[in-house]
PDB file of C-alpha atoms in Angstrom:
ATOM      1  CA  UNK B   1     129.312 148.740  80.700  1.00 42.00           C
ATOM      2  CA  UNK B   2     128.195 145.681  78.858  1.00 53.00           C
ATOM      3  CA  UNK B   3     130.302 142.880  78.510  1.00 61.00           C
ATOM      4  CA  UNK B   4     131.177 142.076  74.667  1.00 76.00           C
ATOM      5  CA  UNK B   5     129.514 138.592  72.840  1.00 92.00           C
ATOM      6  CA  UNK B   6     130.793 135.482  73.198  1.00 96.00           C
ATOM      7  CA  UNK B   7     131.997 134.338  70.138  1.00 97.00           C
ATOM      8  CA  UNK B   8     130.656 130.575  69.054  1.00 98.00           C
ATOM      9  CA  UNK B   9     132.093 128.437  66.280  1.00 98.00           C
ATOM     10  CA  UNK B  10     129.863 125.636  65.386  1.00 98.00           C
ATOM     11  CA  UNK B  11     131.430 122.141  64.318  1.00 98.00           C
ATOM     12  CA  UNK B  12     128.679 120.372  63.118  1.00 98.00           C
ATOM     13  CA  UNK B  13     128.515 118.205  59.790  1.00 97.00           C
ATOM     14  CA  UNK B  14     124.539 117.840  60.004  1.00 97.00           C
ATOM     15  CA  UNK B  15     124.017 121.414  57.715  1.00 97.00           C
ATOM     16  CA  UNK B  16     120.626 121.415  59.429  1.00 96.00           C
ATOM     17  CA  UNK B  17     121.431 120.937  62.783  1.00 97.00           C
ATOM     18  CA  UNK B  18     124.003 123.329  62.150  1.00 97.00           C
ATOM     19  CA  UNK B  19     121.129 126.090  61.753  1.00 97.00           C
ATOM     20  CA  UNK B  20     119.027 125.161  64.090  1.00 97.00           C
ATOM     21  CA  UNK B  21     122.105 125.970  66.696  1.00 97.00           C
ATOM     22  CA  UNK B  22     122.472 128.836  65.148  1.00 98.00           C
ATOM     23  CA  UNK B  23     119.185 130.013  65.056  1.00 97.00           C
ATOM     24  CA  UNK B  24     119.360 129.168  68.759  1.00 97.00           C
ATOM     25  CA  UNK B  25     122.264 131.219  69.777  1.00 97.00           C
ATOM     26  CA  UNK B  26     121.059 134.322  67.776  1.00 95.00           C
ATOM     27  CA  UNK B  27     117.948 134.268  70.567  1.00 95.00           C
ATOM     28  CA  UNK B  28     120.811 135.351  73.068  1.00 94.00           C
ATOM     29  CA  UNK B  29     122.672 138.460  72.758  1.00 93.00           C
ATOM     30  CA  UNK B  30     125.246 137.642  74.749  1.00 94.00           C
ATOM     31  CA  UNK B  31     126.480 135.421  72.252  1.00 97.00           C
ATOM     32  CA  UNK B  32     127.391 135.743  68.286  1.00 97.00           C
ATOM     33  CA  UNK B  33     127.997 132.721  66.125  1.00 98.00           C
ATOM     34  CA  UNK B  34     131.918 133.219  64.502  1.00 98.00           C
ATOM     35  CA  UNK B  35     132.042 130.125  62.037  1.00 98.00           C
ATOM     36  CA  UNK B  36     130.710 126.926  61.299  1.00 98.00           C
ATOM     37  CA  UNK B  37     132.675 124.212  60.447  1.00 98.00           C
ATOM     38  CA  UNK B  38     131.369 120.391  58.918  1.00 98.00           C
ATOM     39  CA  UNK B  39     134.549 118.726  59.290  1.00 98.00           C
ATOM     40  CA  UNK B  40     137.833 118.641  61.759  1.00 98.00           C
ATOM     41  CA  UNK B  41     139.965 119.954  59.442  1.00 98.00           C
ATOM     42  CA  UNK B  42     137.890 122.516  58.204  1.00 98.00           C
ATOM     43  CA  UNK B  43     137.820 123.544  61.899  1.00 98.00           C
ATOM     44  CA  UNK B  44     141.236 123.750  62.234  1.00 98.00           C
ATOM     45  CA  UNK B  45     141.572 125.773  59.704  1.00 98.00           C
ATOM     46  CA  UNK B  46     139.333 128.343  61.235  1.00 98.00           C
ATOM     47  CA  UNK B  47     140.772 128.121  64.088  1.00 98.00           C
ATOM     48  CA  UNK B  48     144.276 129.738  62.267  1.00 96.00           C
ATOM     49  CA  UNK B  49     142.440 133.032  61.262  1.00 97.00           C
ATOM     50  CA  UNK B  50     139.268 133.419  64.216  1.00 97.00           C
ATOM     51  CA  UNK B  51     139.672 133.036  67.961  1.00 96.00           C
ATOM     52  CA  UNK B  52     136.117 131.678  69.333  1.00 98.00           C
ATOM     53  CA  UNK B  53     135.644 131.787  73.059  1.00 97.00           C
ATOM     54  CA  UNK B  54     133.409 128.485  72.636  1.00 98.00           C
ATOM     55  CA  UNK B  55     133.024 126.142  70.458  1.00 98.00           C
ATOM     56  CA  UNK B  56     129.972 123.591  69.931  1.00 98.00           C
ATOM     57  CA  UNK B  57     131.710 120.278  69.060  1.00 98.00           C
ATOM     58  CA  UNK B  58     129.887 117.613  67.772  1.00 98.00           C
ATOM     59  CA  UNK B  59     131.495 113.802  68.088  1.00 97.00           C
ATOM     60  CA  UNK B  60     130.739 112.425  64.965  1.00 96.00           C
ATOM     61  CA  UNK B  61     132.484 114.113  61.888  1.00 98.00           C
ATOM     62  CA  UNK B  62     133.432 112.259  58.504  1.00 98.00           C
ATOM     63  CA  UNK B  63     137.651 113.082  58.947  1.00 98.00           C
ATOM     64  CA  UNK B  64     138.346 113.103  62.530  1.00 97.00           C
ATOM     65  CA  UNK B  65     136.234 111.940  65.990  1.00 97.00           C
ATOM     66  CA  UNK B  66     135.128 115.088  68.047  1.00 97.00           C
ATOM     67  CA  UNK B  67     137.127 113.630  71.256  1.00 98.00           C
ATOM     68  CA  UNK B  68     140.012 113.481  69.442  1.00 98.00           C
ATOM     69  CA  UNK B  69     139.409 116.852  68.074  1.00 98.00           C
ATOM     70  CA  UNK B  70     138.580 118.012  71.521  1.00 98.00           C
ATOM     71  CA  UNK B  71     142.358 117.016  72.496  1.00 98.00           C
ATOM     72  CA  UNK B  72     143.584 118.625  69.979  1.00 97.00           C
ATOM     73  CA  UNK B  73     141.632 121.997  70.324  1.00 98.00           C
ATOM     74  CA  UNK B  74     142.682 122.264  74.075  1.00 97.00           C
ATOM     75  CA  UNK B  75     146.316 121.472  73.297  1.00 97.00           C
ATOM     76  CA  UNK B  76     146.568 124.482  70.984  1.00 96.00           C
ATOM     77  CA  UNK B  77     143.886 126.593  72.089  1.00 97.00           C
ATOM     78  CA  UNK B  78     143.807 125.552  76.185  1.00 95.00           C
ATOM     79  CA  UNK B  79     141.700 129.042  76.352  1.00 94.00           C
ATOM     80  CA  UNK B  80     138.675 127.965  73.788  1.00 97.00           C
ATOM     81  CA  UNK B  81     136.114 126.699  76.164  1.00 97.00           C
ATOM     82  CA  UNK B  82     134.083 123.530  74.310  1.00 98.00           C
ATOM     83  CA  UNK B  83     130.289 122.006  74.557  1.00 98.00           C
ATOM     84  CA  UNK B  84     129.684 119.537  73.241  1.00 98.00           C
ATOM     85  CA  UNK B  85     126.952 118.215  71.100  1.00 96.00           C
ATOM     86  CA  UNK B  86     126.151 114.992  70.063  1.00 95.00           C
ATOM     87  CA  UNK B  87     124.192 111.144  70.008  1.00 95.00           C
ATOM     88  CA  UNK B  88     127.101 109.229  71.449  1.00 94.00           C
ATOM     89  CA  UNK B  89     126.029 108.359  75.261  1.00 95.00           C
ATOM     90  CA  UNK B  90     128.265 106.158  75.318  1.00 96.00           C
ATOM     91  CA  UNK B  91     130.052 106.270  79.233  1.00 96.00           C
ATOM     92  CA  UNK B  92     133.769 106.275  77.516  1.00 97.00           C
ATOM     93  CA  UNK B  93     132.894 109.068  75.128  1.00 97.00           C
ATOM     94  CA  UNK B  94     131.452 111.242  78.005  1.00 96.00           C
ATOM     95  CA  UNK B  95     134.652 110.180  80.277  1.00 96.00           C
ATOM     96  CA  UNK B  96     137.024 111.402  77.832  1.00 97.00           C
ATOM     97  CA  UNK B  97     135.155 114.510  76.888  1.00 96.00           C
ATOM     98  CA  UNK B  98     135.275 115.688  80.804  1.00 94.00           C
ATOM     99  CA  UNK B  99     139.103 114.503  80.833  1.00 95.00           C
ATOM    100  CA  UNK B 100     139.672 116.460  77.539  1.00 96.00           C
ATOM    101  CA  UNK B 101     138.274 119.577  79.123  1.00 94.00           C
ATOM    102  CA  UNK B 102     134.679 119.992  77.749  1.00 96.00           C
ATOM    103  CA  UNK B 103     132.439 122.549  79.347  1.00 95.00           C
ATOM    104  CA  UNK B 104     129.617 120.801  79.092  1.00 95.00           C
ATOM    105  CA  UNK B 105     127.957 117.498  77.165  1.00 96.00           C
ATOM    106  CA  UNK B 106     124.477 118.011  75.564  1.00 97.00           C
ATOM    107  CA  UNK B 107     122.528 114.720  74.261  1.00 96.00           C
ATOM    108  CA  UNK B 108     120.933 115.004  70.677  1.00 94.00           C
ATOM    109  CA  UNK B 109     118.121 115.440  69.846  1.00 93.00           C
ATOM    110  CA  UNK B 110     118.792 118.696  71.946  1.00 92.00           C
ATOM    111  CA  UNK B 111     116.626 120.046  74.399  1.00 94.00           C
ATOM    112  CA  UNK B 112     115.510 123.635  73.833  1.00 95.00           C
ATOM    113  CA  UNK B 113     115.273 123.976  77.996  1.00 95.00           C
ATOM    114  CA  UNK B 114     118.752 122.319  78.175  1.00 95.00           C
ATOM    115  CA  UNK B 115     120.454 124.399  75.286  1.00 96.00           C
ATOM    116  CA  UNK B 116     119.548 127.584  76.664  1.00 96.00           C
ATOM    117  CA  UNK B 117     120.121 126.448  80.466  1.00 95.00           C
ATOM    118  CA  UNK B 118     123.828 125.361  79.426  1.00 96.00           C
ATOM    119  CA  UNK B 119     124.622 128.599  77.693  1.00 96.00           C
ATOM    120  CA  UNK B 120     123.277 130.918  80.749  1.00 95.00           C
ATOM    121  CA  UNK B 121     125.614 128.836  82.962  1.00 93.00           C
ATOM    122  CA  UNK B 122     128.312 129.311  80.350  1.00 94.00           C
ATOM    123  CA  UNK B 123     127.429 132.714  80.504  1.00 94.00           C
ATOM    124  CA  UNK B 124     127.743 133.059  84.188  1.00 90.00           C
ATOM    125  CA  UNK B 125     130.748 131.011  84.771  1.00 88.00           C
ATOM    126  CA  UNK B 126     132.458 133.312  81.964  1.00 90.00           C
ATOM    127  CA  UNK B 127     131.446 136.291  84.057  1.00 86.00           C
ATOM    128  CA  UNK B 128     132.828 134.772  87.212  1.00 82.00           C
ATOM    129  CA  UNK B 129     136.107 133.807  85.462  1.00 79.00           C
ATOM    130  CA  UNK B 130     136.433 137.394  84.666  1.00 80.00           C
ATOM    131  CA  UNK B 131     135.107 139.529  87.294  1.00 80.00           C
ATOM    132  CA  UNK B 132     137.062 137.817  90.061  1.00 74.00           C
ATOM    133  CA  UNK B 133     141.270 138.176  90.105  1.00 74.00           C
ATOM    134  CA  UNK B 134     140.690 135.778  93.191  1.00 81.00           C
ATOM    135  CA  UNK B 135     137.731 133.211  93.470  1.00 76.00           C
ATOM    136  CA  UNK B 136     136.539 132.036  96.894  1.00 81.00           C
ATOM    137  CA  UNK B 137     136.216 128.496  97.913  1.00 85.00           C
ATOM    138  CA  UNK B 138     132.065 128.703  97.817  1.00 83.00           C
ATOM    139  CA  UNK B 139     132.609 129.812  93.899  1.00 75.00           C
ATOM    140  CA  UNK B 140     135.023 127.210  92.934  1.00 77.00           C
ATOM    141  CA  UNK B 141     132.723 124.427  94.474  1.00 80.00           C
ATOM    142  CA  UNK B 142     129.845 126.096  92.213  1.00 76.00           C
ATOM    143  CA  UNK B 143     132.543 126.105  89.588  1.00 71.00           C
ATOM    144  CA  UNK B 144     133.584 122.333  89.881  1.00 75.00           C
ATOM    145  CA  UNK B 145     130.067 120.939  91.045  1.00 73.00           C
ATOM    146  CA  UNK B 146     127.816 122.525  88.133  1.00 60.00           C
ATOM    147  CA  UNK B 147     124.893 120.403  87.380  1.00 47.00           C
ATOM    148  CA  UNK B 148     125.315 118.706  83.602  1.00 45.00           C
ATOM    149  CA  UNK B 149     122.426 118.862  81.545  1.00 43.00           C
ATOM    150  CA  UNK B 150     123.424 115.846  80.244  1.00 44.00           C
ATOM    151  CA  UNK B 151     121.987 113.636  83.153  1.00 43.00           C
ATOM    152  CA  UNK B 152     119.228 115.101  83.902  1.00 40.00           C
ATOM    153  CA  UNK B 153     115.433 114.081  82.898  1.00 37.00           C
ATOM    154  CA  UNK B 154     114.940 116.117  80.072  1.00 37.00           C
ATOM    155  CA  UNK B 155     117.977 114.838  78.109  1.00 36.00           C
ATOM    156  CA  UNK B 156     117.432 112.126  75.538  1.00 34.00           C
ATOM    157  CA  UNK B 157     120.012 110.150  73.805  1.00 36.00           C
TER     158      UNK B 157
END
C-alpha cells in the first residue's frame, strides 16, 4: 500500500524561485505541489478552500512577515507542518521560527543537497508520526534532535 502525496503549498513572492521549488518537489513523488501563493493574504485565502500538509514559507512577503504568518498559520491550522525558506539569518528570525513551530529553516540561495535532504526527513518523520499510535523514547529523541540543514556547511545565507 503506498502512502498518498504530501501536499505542498508554496508561499513565495520571488515568481522564479517559486518554480524552481516547484520544479524541485515534482523530482519526488512523494510529494505534489497544492498552491502557490506571493503574498500572506493570498495564502490565507488558500488556506480557506485547500488543506496542505506542508507549506514552504518564505519570510519576506510585500503584506505580511513570514514569522508572523507562521503564527498565524499554526494558530488556525496547528496540523499544517511549515519549512521555511528564506535570506533572513538573522538569530531572532530563526528563534521565533522554531518557537512558532517550523519544521525546518532552509538558507537562500537553497542548496539542492539540503532541499532534498530536508524533504526525505520530512518524509520520514511524517511516516513515523503516522505509523506509530505510540512512539518510543529512542524515536522522539530522533524526533526532537533532527539535524537542521540550516547550520550545516553547505548552507549559505
Amino acid at each position: 500500500m503506498t502512502n498518498p502525496s504530501i501536499g505542498v503549498l508554496i508561499v513565495e513572492d520571488d515568481p522564479v524561485a517559486s518554480s524552481v521549488y516547484e520544479q524541485l518537489i515534482q523530482k519526488r513523488q512523494d510529494f505534489t505541489v497544492i498552491g502557490k501563493a506571493q503574498t500572506a493574504s493570498e495564502t490565507i485565502q488558500l488556506l480557506n478552500v485547500i488543506t496542505p500538509d506542508l507549506i514552504l514559507l518564505d519570510v519576506h512577503l510585500p503584506d505580511a512577515n513570514g514569522i508572523d504568518l507562521l503564527f498565524q498559520i499554526k494558530h488556525n491550522h496547528r496540523h499544517i507542518d511549515i519549512i521555511m525558506i528564506t535570506a533572513s539569518n538573522e538569530a531572532k528570525t530563526v528563534r521565533d521560527a522554531m518557537r512558532g513551530g517550523a519544521y525546518s529553516y532552509l538558507l537562500k540561495p537553497i542548496m539542492v543537497e539540503s532541499f532534498f535532504s530536508t524533504f526525505e526527513e520530512y518524509s520520514q518523520t511524517r511516516h513515523t508520526w503516522q505509523a506509530n499510535a505510540h512512539i518510543k523514547q529512542d524515536q522522539i529523541q530522533r524526533l526532537f534532535q533532527k539535524k537542521s540543514p540550516c547550520c550545516g556547511d553547505k548552507a549559505r545565507g
